């Protein structure tokens, strides 16, 4: 896949996640749009995974701690061929496994997540197990900045550094907002870089919408031997849709027919311009 095709895919994935959220009349719109570029790069440029051999023990692991942005994960997994995209027509319907949080009943999903602060602790266990088994695969997680204050994250960070888990990559989708306001207002976590470094991790910052920059940072670890890797990915909630960017109500807002049409038009125009 060329770099241009990867950029086009980011736009196409945005269109798809909006389509299924619009149809289901439910979803975490803003957060899915902020992390979709990260998922696109992970699944198409970084993770060593094979949809036809998903249970291969040597595969890289990706566990989405910010499980509520599951629509981004579902469209990415469908695009990689883990299941037919038509399955997503059932999103949030009675008896569908395609619900508002990741579940292992969906092919390609490594862990049930969505209760906040669980992904990183699970990844610490996965990373430690890989080290004990002398395996070389990597473990990735995506954290929301709204879930970062959860105590379990900081406990996990302490343990990851103690066991020198340099095969672990925690990516922060740093869109600076959460459900009830800005991080600054709800629970200030800054200075994040200083805090995480003080816990014994190696930290890099990146533009979370710059596909090339994401690929470079995610494929060039460990950043320091013996240290777990933390990536602060600066993102924009609602990225790609003019009226959603940075606007809190789109945390789980669903566009009406008119606004949905506008969003798709904006993405069509963006794709044509690439
Ligand atoms: Mg956030």
PDB file of C-alpha atoms and ligand atoms in Angstrom:
ATOM      1  CA  UNK A   1       0.000   0.000   0.000  1.00  0.00           C
ATOM      2  CA  UNK A   2       1.428   3.387  -0.949  1.00  0.00           C
ATOM      3  CA  UNK A   3       1.540   6.325   1.446  1.00  0.00           C
ATOM      4  CA  UNK A   4      -1.209   8.007  -0.589  1.00  0.00           C
ATOM      5  CA  UNK A   5      -3.406   4.932  -0.379  1.00  0.00           C
ATOM      6  CA  UNK A   6      -2.859   4.871   3.381  1.00  0.00           C
ATOM      7  CA  UNK A   7      -3.996   8.508   3.581  1.00  0.00           C
ATOM      8  CA  UNK A   8      -7.057   7.669   1.489  1.00  0.00           C
ATOM      9  CA  UNK A   9      -7.806   4.776   3.791  1.00  0.00           C
ATOM     10  CA  UNK A  10      -7.912   7.127   6.772  1.00  0.00           C
ATOM     11  CA  UNK A  11     -10.634   9.125   5.026  1.00  0.00           C
ATOM     12  CA  UNK A  12     -12.510   5.994   3.979  1.00  0.00           C
ATOM     13  CA  UNK A  13     -12.407   4.615   7.531  1.00  0.00           C
ATOM     14  CA  UNK A  14     -13.802   7.921   8.799  1.00  0.00           C
ATOM     15  CA  UNK A  15     -16.668   7.653   6.307  1.00  0.00           C
ATOM     16  CA  UNK A  16     -17.408   4.108   7.400  1.00  0.00           C
ATOM     17  CA  UNK A  17     -17.398   4.709  11.125  1.00  0.00           C
ATOM     18  CA  UNK A  18     -19.685   7.689  10.669  1.00  0.00           C
ATOM     19  CA  UNK A  19     -22.000   5.616   8.487  1.00  0.00           C
ATOM     20  CA  UNK A  20     -22.408   2.885  11.082  1.00  0.00           C
ATOM     21  CA  UNK A  21     -22.781   5.335  13.970  1.00  0.00           C
ATOM     22  CA  UNK A  22     -25.409   7.212  11.964  1.00  0.00           C
ATOM     23  CA  UNK A  23     -27.280   4.006  11.164  1.00  0.00           C
ATOM     24  CA  UNK A  24     -27.094   2.688  14.733  1.00  0.00           C
ATOM     25  CA  UNK A  25     -27.993   6.112  16.163  1.00  0.00           C
ATOM     26  CA  UNK A  26     -25.330   5.495  18.782  1.00  0.00           C
ATOM     27  CA  UNK A  27     -21.576   5.629  19.127  1.00  0.00           C
ATOM     28  CA  UNK A  28     -18.526   7.483  20.369  1.00  0.00           C
ATOM     29  CA  UNK A  29     -18.100   9.754  17.390  1.00  0.00           C
ATOM     30  CA  UNK A  30     -15.501  12.291  18.510  1.00  0.00           C
ATOM     31  CA  UNK A  31     -13.096   9.801  20.073  1.00  0.00           C
ATOM     32  CA  UNK A  32     -13.331   7.381  17.153  1.00  0.00           C
ATOM     33  CA  UNK A  33     -12.416  10.190  14.764  1.00  0.00           C
ATOM     34  CA  UNK A  34      -9.487  11.228  16.952  1.00  0.00           C
ATOM     35  CA  UNK A  35      -7.916   7.750  17.066  1.00  0.00           C
ATOM     36  CA  UNK A  36      -8.683   6.376  13.591  1.00  0.00           C
ATOM     37  CA  UNK A  37      -5.378   7.511  12.070  1.00  0.00           C
ATOM     38  CA  UNK A  38      -3.506   5.697  14.843  1.00  0.00           C
ATOM     39  CA  UNK A  39      -5.494   2.508  14.175  1.00  0.00           C
ATOM     40  CA  UNK A  40      -4.973   2.804  10.428  1.00  0.00           C
ATOM     41  CA  UNK A  41      -1.193   3.006  10.879  1.00  0.00           C
ATOM     42  CA  UNK A  42      -1.136   0.221  13.486  1.00  0.00           C
ATOM     43  CA  UNK A  43      -3.106  -2.260  11.409  1.00  0.00           C
ATOM     44  CA  UNK A  44      -1.590  -1.433   8.035  1.00  0.00           C
ATOM     45  CA  UNK A  45       2.011  -0.513   8.826  1.00  0.00           C
ATOM     46  CA  UNK A  46       2.976  -1.714  12.292  1.00  0.00           C
ATOM     47  CA  UNK A  47       1.286  -4.801  13.704  1.00  0.00           C
ATOM     48  CA  UNK A  48       2.599  -8.188  12.678  1.00  0.00           C
ATOM     49  CA  UNK A  49      -0.781  -9.909  12.406  1.00  0.00           C
ATOM     50  CA  UNK A  50      -2.481 -12.138   9.885  1.00  0.00           C
ATOM     51  CA  UNK A  51      -6.292 -12.151   9.757  1.00  0.00           C
ATOM     52  CA  UNK A  52      -6.130 -15.730   8.421  1.00  0.00           C
ATOM     53  CA  UNK A  53      -3.920 -16.861  11.316  1.00  0.00           C
ATOM     54  CA  UNK A  54      -5.191 -14.635  14.067  1.00  0.00           C
ATOM     55  CA  UNK A  55      -4.296 -16.929  16.964  1.00  0.00           C
ATOM     56  CA  UNK A  56      -0.645 -17.264  15.972  1.00  0.00           C
ATOM     57  CA  UNK A  57       1.173 -17.033  19.341  1.00  0.00           C
ATOM     58  CA  UNK A  58       3.913 -14.872  17.820  1.00  0.00           C
ATOM     59  CA  UNK A  59       1.535 -12.160  16.632  1.00  0.00           C
ATOM     60  CA  UNK A  60       1.802  -8.608  17.903  1.00  0.00           C
ATOM     61  CA  UNK A  61      -0.998  -7.742  20.322  1.00  0.00           C
ATOM     62  CA  UNK A  62      -3.216  -4.677  20.183  1.00  0.00           C
ATOM     63  CA  UNK A  63      -5.587  -4.092  23.081  1.00  0.00           C
ATOM     64  CA  UNK A  64      -7.763  -1.005  22.881  1.00  0.00           C
ATOM     65  CA  UNK A  65      -8.017   0.338  26.394  1.00  0.00           C
ATOM     66  CA  UNK A  66     -10.259   3.232  25.311  1.00  0.00           C
ATOM     67  CA  UNK A  67     -12.850   0.661  24.396  1.00  0.00           C
ATOM     68  CA  UNK A  68     -15.656   3.137  23.942  1.00  0.00           C
ATOM     69  CA  UNK A  69     -14.142   4.205  20.611  1.00  0.00           C
ATOM     70  CA  UNK A  70     -14.972   0.744  19.358  1.00  0.00           C
ATOM     71  CA  UNK A  71     -16.432   1.966  16.067  1.00  0.00           C
ATOM     72  CA  UNK A  72     -12.919   2.939  14.956  1.00  0.00           C
ATOM     73  CA  UNK A  73     -11.661  -0.527  15.871  1.00  0.00           C
ATOM     74  CA  UNK A  74     -14.540  -2.340  14.152  1.00  0.00           C
ATOM     75  CA  UNK A  75     -14.169  -0.571  10.792  1.00  0.00           C
ATOM     76  CA  UNK A  76     -10.389  -1.113  10.891  1.00  0.00           C
ATOM     77  CA  UNK A  77     -10.741  -4.833  11.647  1.00  0.00           C
ATOM     78  CA  UNK A  78     -13.350  -5.220   8.897  1.00  0.00           C
ATOM     79  CA  UNK A  79     -11.078  -3.423   6.446  1.00  0.00           C
ATOM     80  CA  UNK A  80      -8.214  -5.824   7.319  1.00  0.00           C
ATOM     81  CA  UNK A  81     -10.492  -8.776   6.635  1.00  0.00           C
ATOM     82  CA  UNK A  82     -11.160 -10.109  10.121  1.00  0.00           C
ATOM     83  CA  UNK A  83     -14.895 -10.226   9.330  1.00  0.00           C
ATOM     84  CA  UNK A  84     -17.191  -9.037   6.531  1.00  0.00           C
ATOM     85  CA  UNK A  85     -17.963  -5.333   6.728  1.00  0.00           C
ATOM     86  CA  UNK A  86     -21.641  -6.148   6.257  1.00  0.00           C
ATOM     87  CA  UNK A  87     -21.606  -7.504   9.839  1.00  0.00           C
ATOM     88  CA  UNK A  88     -21.453  -3.895  10.990  1.00  0.00           C
ATOM     89  CA  UNK A  89     -24.975  -3.327   9.685  1.00  0.00           C
ATOM     90  CA  UNK A  90     -26.007  -4.926  12.993  1.00  0.00           C
ATOM     91  CA  UNK A  91     -24.064  -2.450  15.157  1.00  0.00           C
ATOM     92  CA  UNK A  92     -25.821  -1.940  18.502  1.00  0.00           C
ATOM     93  CA  UNK A  93     -28.774  -4.107  17.500  1.00  0.00           C
ATOM     94  CA  UNK A  94     -30.324  -6.731  19.758  1.00  0.00           C
ATOM     95  CA  UNK A  95     -28.233  -9.950  19.844  1.00  0.00           C
ATOM     96  CA  UNK A  96     -25.411  -8.466  17.757  1.00  0.00           C
ATOM     97  CA  UNK A  97     -21.850  -8.910  19.054  1.00  0.00           C
ATOM     98  CA  UNK A  98     -21.017  -5.531  17.500  1.00  0.00           C
ATOM     99  CA  UNK A  99     -21.828  -3.528  20.586  1.00  0.00           C
ATOM    100  CA  UNK A 100     -20.558  -0.303  22.141  1.00  0.00           C
ATOM    101  CA  UNK A 101     -17.366  -1.819  23.551  1.00  0.00           C
ATOM    102  CA  UNK A 102     -14.857  -4.384  22.266  1.00  0.00           C
ATOM    103  CA  UNK A 103     -15.716  -8.001  22.986  1.00  0.00           C
ATOM    104  CA  UNK A 104     -13.733 -11.115  22.119  1.00  0.00           C
ATOM    105  CA  UNK A 105     -16.847 -12.464  20.458  1.00  0.00           C
ATOM    106  CA  UNK A 106     -15.806 -10.247  17.531  1.00  0.00           C
ATOM    107  CA  UNK A 107     -13.013 -11.828  15.501  1.00  0.00           C
ATOM    108  CA  UNK A 108      -9.774  -9.876  15.831  1.00  0.00           C
ATOM    109  CA  UNK A 109     -10.533  -8.358  19.215  1.00  0.00           C
ATOM    110  CA  UNK A 110      -7.869  -9.445  21.741  1.00  0.00           C
ATOM    111  CA  UNK A 111      -9.615  -8.457  24.960  1.00  0.00           C
ATOM    112  CA  UNK A 112     -12.878  -7.148  26.311  1.00  0.00           C
ATOM    113  CA  UNK A 113     -12.277  -3.538  27.298  1.00  0.00           C
ATOM    114  CA  UNK A 114     -14.168  -0.351  27.900  1.00  0.00           C
ATOM    115  CA  UNK A 115     -14.243  -0.329  31.644  1.00  0.00           C
ATOM    116  CA  UNK A 116     -11.665   2.410  31.987  1.00  0.00           C
ATOM    117  CA  UNK A 117      -8.085   1.723  33.004  1.00  0.00           C
ATOM    118  CA  UNK A 118      -8.042  -1.992  32.174  1.00  0.00           C
ATOM    119  CA  UNK A 119      -6.129  -2.156  28.880  1.00  0.00           C
ATOM    120  CA  UNK A 120      -2.701  -1.178  30.156  1.00  0.00           C
ATOM    121  CA  UNK A 121      -2.699  -3.602  33.114  1.00  0.00           C
ATOM    122  CA  UNK A 122      -3.664  -6.448  30.767  1.00  0.00           C
ATOM    123  CA  UNK A 123      -0.873  -5.420  28.407  1.00  0.00           C
ATOM    124  CA  UNK A 124       1.646  -5.470  31.258  1.00  0.00           C
ATOM    125  CA  UNK A 125       0.735  -9.122  31.833  1.00  0.00           C
ATOM    126  CA  UNK A 126       0.991  -9.880  28.107  1.00  0.00           C
ATOM    127  CA  UNK A 127       4.366  -8.132  27.896  1.00  0.00           C
ATOM    128  CA  UNK A 128       5.746  -9.923  30.938  1.00  0.00           C
ATOM    129  CA  UNK A 129       4.562 -13.264  29.551  1.00  0.00           C
ATOM    130  CA  UNK A 130       6.303 -12.544  26.233  1.00  0.00           C
ATOM    131  CA  UNK A 131       9.545 -11.737  28.062  1.00  0.00           C
ATOM    132  CA  UNK A 132       9.337 -14.912  30.153  1.00  0.00           C
ATOM    133  CA  UNK A 133       8.768 -16.961  27.008  1.00  0.00           C
ATOM    134  CA  UNK A 134      11.661 -15.218  25.202  1.00  0.00           C
ATOM    135  CA  UNK A 135       9.281 -14.063  22.472  1.00  0.00           C
ATOM    136  CA  UNK A 136       9.962 -11.024  20.319  1.00  0.00           C
ATOM    137  CA  UNK A 137       6.423  -9.859  19.546  1.00  0.00           C
ATOM    138  CA  UNK A 138       5.284  -6.432  20.726  1.00  0.00           C
ATOM    139  CA  UNK A 139       2.264  -5.369  22.752  1.00  0.00           C
ATOM    140  CA  UNK A 140       0.381  -2.178  21.993  1.00  0.00           C
ATOM    141  CA  UNK A 141      -2.436  -0.405  23.778  1.00  0.00           C
ATOM    142  CA  UNK A 142      -4.373   2.775  23.112  1.00  0.00           C
ATOM    143  CA  UNK A 143      -5.290   4.873  26.130  1.00  0.00           C
ATOM    144  CA  UNK A 144      -7.809   7.667  26.261  1.00  0.00           C
ATOM    145  CA  UNK A 145      -6.733  10.817  28.052  1.00  0.00           C
ATOM    146  CA  UNK A 146     -10.031  10.712  29.946  1.00  0.00           C
ATOM    147  CA  UNK A 147      -9.112   7.313  31.421  1.00  0.00           C
ATOM    148  CA  UNK A 148      -5.499   8.233  32.174  1.00  0.00           C
ATOM    149  CA  UNK A 149      -6.269   9.334  35.773  1.00  0.00           C
ATOM    150  CA  UNK A 150      -7.480   5.802  36.642  1.00  0.00           C
ATOM    151  CA  UNK A 151      -5.183   4.492  39.381  1.00  0.00           C
ATOM    152  CA  UNK A 152      -4.794   1.137  37.630  1.00  0.00           C
ATOM    153  CA  UNK A 153      -2.886   2.870  34.808  1.00  0.00           C
ATOM    154  CA  UNK A 154      -0.280   4.277  37.184  1.00  0.00           C
ATOM    155  CA  UNK A 155       0.057   0.995  39.018  1.00  0.00           C
ATOM    156  CA  UNK A 156       0.593  -0.714  35.663  1.00  0.00           C
ATOM    157  CA  UNK A 157       3.208   1.875  34.697  1.00  0.00           C
ATOM    158  CA  UNK A 158       5.100   1.214  37.918  1.00  0.00           C
ATOM    159  CA  UNK A 159       5.116  -2.533  37.294  1.00  0.00           C
ATOM    160  CA  UNK A 160       6.049  -2.237  33.595  1.00  0.00           C
ATOM    161  CA  UNK A 161       9.142  -0.218  34.483  1.00  0.00           C
ATOM    162  CA  UNK A 162      10.100  -2.581  37.297  1.00  0.00           C
ATOM    163  CA  UNK A 163      10.073  -5.546  34.914  1.00  0.00           C
ATOM    164  CA  UNK A 164      11.816  -3.567  32.142  1.00  0.00           C
ATOM    165  CA  UNK A 165       9.030  -4.243  29.628  1.00  0.00           C
ATOM    166  CA  UNK A 166      10.513  -2.542  26.579  1.00  0.00           C
ATOM    167  CA  UNK A 167       8.242  -4.679  24.370  1.00  0.00           C
ATOM    168  CA  UNK A 168       5.251  -2.639  25.595  1.00  0.00           C
ATOM    169  CA  UNK A 169       3.913   0.420  23.749  1.00  0.00           C
ATOM    170  CA  UNK A 170       1.235   2.599  25.328  1.00  0.00           C
ATOM    171  CA  UNK A 171      -0.210   5.183  22.957  1.00  0.00           C
ATOM    172  CA  UNK A 172      -2.158   8.062  24.458  1.00  0.00           C
ATOM    173  CA  UNK A 173      -4.920   9.468  22.226  1.00  0.00           C
ATOM    174  CA  UNK A 174      -4.347  12.950  23.584  1.00  0.00           C
ATOM    175  CA  UNK A 175      -7.352  14.903  22.341  1.00  0.00           C
ATOM    176  CA  UNK A 176      -7.497  16.944  25.556  1.00  0.00           C
ATOM    177  CA  UNK A 177     -11.220  16.319  26.109  1.00  0.00           C
ATOM    178  CA  UNK A 178     -13.425  13.773  27.837  1.00  0.00           C
ATOM    179  CA  UNK A 179     -17.127  13.209  28.266  1.00  0.00           C
ATOM    180  CA  UNK A 180     -17.876  16.069  30.637  1.00  0.00           C
ATOM    181  CA  UNK A 181     -15.291  18.683  29.667  1.00  0.00           C
ATOM    182  CA  UNK A 182     -11.667  19.401  28.981  1.00  0.00           C
ATOM    183  CA  UNK A 183      -9.090  17.329  30.834  1.00  0.00           C
ATOM    184  CA  UNK A 184      -7.881  20.543  32.396  1.00  0.00           C
ATOM    185  CA  UNK A 185     -11.302  21.139  33.948  1.00  0.00           C
ATOM    186  CA  UNK A 186     -12.211  17.570  34.906  1.00  0.00           C
ATOM    187  CA  UNK A 187      -8.888  16.116  36.081  1.00  0.00           C
ATOM    188  CA  UNK A 188      -5.618  17.710  35.147  1.00  0.00           C
ATOM    189  CA  UNK A 189      -2.963  15.129  34.256  1.00  0.00           C
ATOM    190  CA  UNK A 190      -0.239  17.477  33.021  1.00  0.00           C
ATOM    191  CA  UNK A 191       2.707  17.388  32.854  1.00  0.00           C
ATOM    192  CA  UNK A 192       2.112  13.906  31.415  1.00  0.00           C
ATOM    193  CA  UNK A 193       5.558  13.465  29.852  1.00  0.00           C
ATOM    194  CA  UNK A 194       7.357  14.336  33.071  1.00  0.00           C
ATOM    195  CA  UNK A 195       5.114  12.070  35.129  1.00  0.00           C
ATOM    196  CA  UNK A 196       5.443   9.048  32.853  1.00  0.00           C
ATOM    197  CA  UNK A 197       9.215   9.511  32.568  1.00  0.00           C
ATOM    198  CA  UNK A 198       9.395   9.703  36.354  1.00  0.00           C
ATOM    199  CA  UNK A 199       7.690   6.285  36.415  1.00  0.00           C
ATOM    200  CA  UNK A 200      10.625   4.894  34.407  1.00  0.00           C
ATOM    201  CA  UNK A 201       9.213   4.928  30.872  1.00  0.00           C
ATOM    202  CA  UNK A 202      10.666   6.368  27.702  1.00  0.00           C
ATOM    203  CA  UNK A 203       8.302   8.933  26.183  1.00  0.00           C
ATOM    204  CA  UNK A 204       7.922  10.351  22.670  1.00  0.00           C
ATOM    205  CA  UNK A 205       5.431  12.903  21.377  1.00  0.00           C
ATOM    206  CA  UNK A 206       3.914  12.799  17.904  1.00  0.00           C
ATOM    207  CA  UNK A 207       1.160  14.374  15.811  1.00  0.00           C
ATOM    208  CA  UNK A 208      -1.513  11.680  16.043  1.00  0.00           C
ATOM    209  CA  UNK A 209      -2.888  12.570  12.613  1.00  0.00           C
ATOM    210  CA  UNK A 210       0.482  12.465  10.804  1.00  0.00           C
ATOM    211  CA  UNK A 211       0.560   8.932   9.397  1.00  0.00           C
ATOM    212  CA  UNK A 212       4.247   8.973   8.484  1.00  0.00           C
ATOM    213  CA  UNK A 213       5.279  10.337  11.885  1.00  0.00           C
ATOM    214  CA  UNK A 214       3.148   7.713  13.642  1.00  0.00           C
ATOM    215  CA  UNK A 215       4.668   4.935  11.578  1.00  0.00           C
ATOM    216  CA  UNK A 216       8.194   6.139  12.300  1.00  0.00           C
ATOM    217  CA  UNK A 217       7.708   6.321  16.036  1.00  0.00           C
ATOM    218  CA  UNK A 218       5.755   3.071  16.378  1.00  0.00           C
ATOM    219  CA  UNK A 219       8.197   1.038  14.276  1.00  0.00           C
ATOM    220  CA  UNK A 220      11.388   2.320  15.869  1.00  0.00           C
ATOM    221  CA  UNK A 221      11.250   1.032  19.377  1.00  0.00           C
ATOM    222  CA  UNK A 222      12.241   0.356  21.964  1.00  0.00           C
ATOM    223  CA  UNK A 223      13.095   3.991  22.499  1.00  0.00           C
ATOM    224  CA  UNK A 224      15.495   3.013  25.295  1.00  0.00           C
ATOM    225  CA  UNK A 225      16.586  -0.518  26.111  1.00  0.00           C
ATOM    226  CA  UNK A 226      14.837  -1.881  29.179  1.00  0.00           C
ATOM    227  CA  UNK A 227      12.232   0.873  29.330  1.00  0.00           C
ATOM    228  CA  UNK A 228       8.549   0.606  28.362  1.00  0.00           C
ATOM    229  CA  UNK A 229       7.485   2.965  25.548  1.00  0.00           C
ATOM    230  CA  UNK A 230       4.900   5.716  25.930  1.00  0.00           C
ATOM    231  CA  UNK A 231       3.701   7.707  22.925  1.00  0.00           C
ATOM    232  CA  UNK A 232       1.799  10.937  23.467  1.00  0.00           C
ATOM    233  CA  UNK A 233      -0.186  11.263  20.234  1.00  0.00           C
ATOM    234  CA  UNK A 234      -1.587  14.778  19.982  1.00  0.00           C
ATOM    235  CA  UNK A 235      -4.998  14.515  18.355  1.00  0.00           C
ATOM    236  CA  UNK A 236      -8.211  16.456  17.782  1.00  0.00           C
ATOM    237  CA  UNK A 237     -11.543  15.095  18.917  1.00  0.00           C
ATOM    238  CA  UNK A 238     -13.866  14.868  15.913  1.00  0.00           C
ATOM    239  CA  UNK A 239     -10.901  15.219  13.524  1.00  0.00           C
ATOM    240  CA  UNK A 240     -11.928  15.518   9.870  1.00  0.00           C
ATOM    241  CA  UNK A 241     -15.421  16.948  10.293  1.00  0.00           C
ATOM    242  CA  UNK A 242     -15.425  20.740  10.527  1.00  0.00           C
ATOM    243  CA  UNK A 243     -18.351  21.115  12.909  1.00  0.00           C
ATOM    244  CA  UNK A 244     -17.187  18.302  15.210  1.00  0.00           C
ATOM    245  CA  UNK A 245     -13.552  19.209  15.745  1.00  0.00           C
ATOM    246  CA  UNK A 246     -12.974  20.083  19.386  1.00  0.00           C
ATOM    247  CA  UNK A 247     -16.716  20.365  20.119  1.00  0.00           C
ATOM    248  CA  UNK A 248     -17.594  18.460  23.269  1.00  0.00           C
ATOM    249  CA  UNK A 249     -21.132  17.398  22.378  1.00  0.00           C
ATOM    250  CA  UNK A 250     -19.770  15.099  19.673  1.00  0.00           C
ATOM    251  CA  UNK A 251     -18.172  12.871  22.323  1.00  0.00           C
ATOM    252  CA  UNK A 252     -21.075  10.542  21.618  1.00  0.00           C
ATOM    253  CA  UNK A 253     -23.221  12.802  19.486  1.00  0.00           C
ATOM    254  CA  UNK A 254     -24.904  11.305  16.423  1.00  0.00           C
ATOM    255  CA  UNK A 255     -25.434  13.631  13.443  1.00  0.00           C
ATOM    256  CA  UNK A 256     -28.905  14.184  12.030  1.00  0.00           C
ATOM    257  CA  UNK A 257     -29.557  13.543   8.342  1.00  0.00           C
ATOM    258  CA  UNK A 258     -28.428  16.980   7.217  1.00  0.00           C
ATOM    259  CA  UNK A 259     -25.242  17.021   9.279  1.00  0.00           C
ATOM    260  CA  UNK A 260     -24.464  13.435   8.273  1.00  0.00           C
ATOM    261  CA  UNK A 261     -24.696  14.415   4.610  1.00  0.00           C
ATOM    262  CA  UNK A 262     -22.430  17.388   5.258  1.00  0.00           C
ATOM    263  CA  UNK A 263     -19.869  15.184   7.000  1.00  0.00           C
ATOM    264  CA  UNK A 264     -19.779  12.693   4.130  1.00  0.00           C
ATOM    265  CA  UNK A 265     -19.460  15.567   1.630  1.00  0.00           C
ATOM    266  CA  UNK A 266     -16.505  16.998   3.546  1.00  0.00           C
ATOM    267  CA  UNK A 267     -14.818  13.593   3.563  1.00  0.00           C
ATOM    268  CA  UNK A 268     -15.545  13.056  -0.136  1.00  0.00           C
ATOM    269  CA  UNK A 269     -13.918  16.410  -0.893  1.00  0.00           C
ATOM    270  CA  UNK A 270     -10.963  15.555   1.318  1.00  0.00           C
ATOM    271  CA  UNK A 271     -10.441  12.228  -0.423  1.00  0.00           C
ATOM    272  CA  UNK A 272     -10.588  13.833  -3.865  1.00  0.00           C
ATOM    273  CA  UNK A 273      -7.972  16.374  -2.821  1.00  0.00           C
ATOM    274  CA  UNK A 274      -5.454  13.708  -1.769  1.00  0.00           C
TER     275      UNK A 274
HETATM  276 MG1  LIG B   1     -10.126  12.306  25.306  1.00  0.00          MG
END
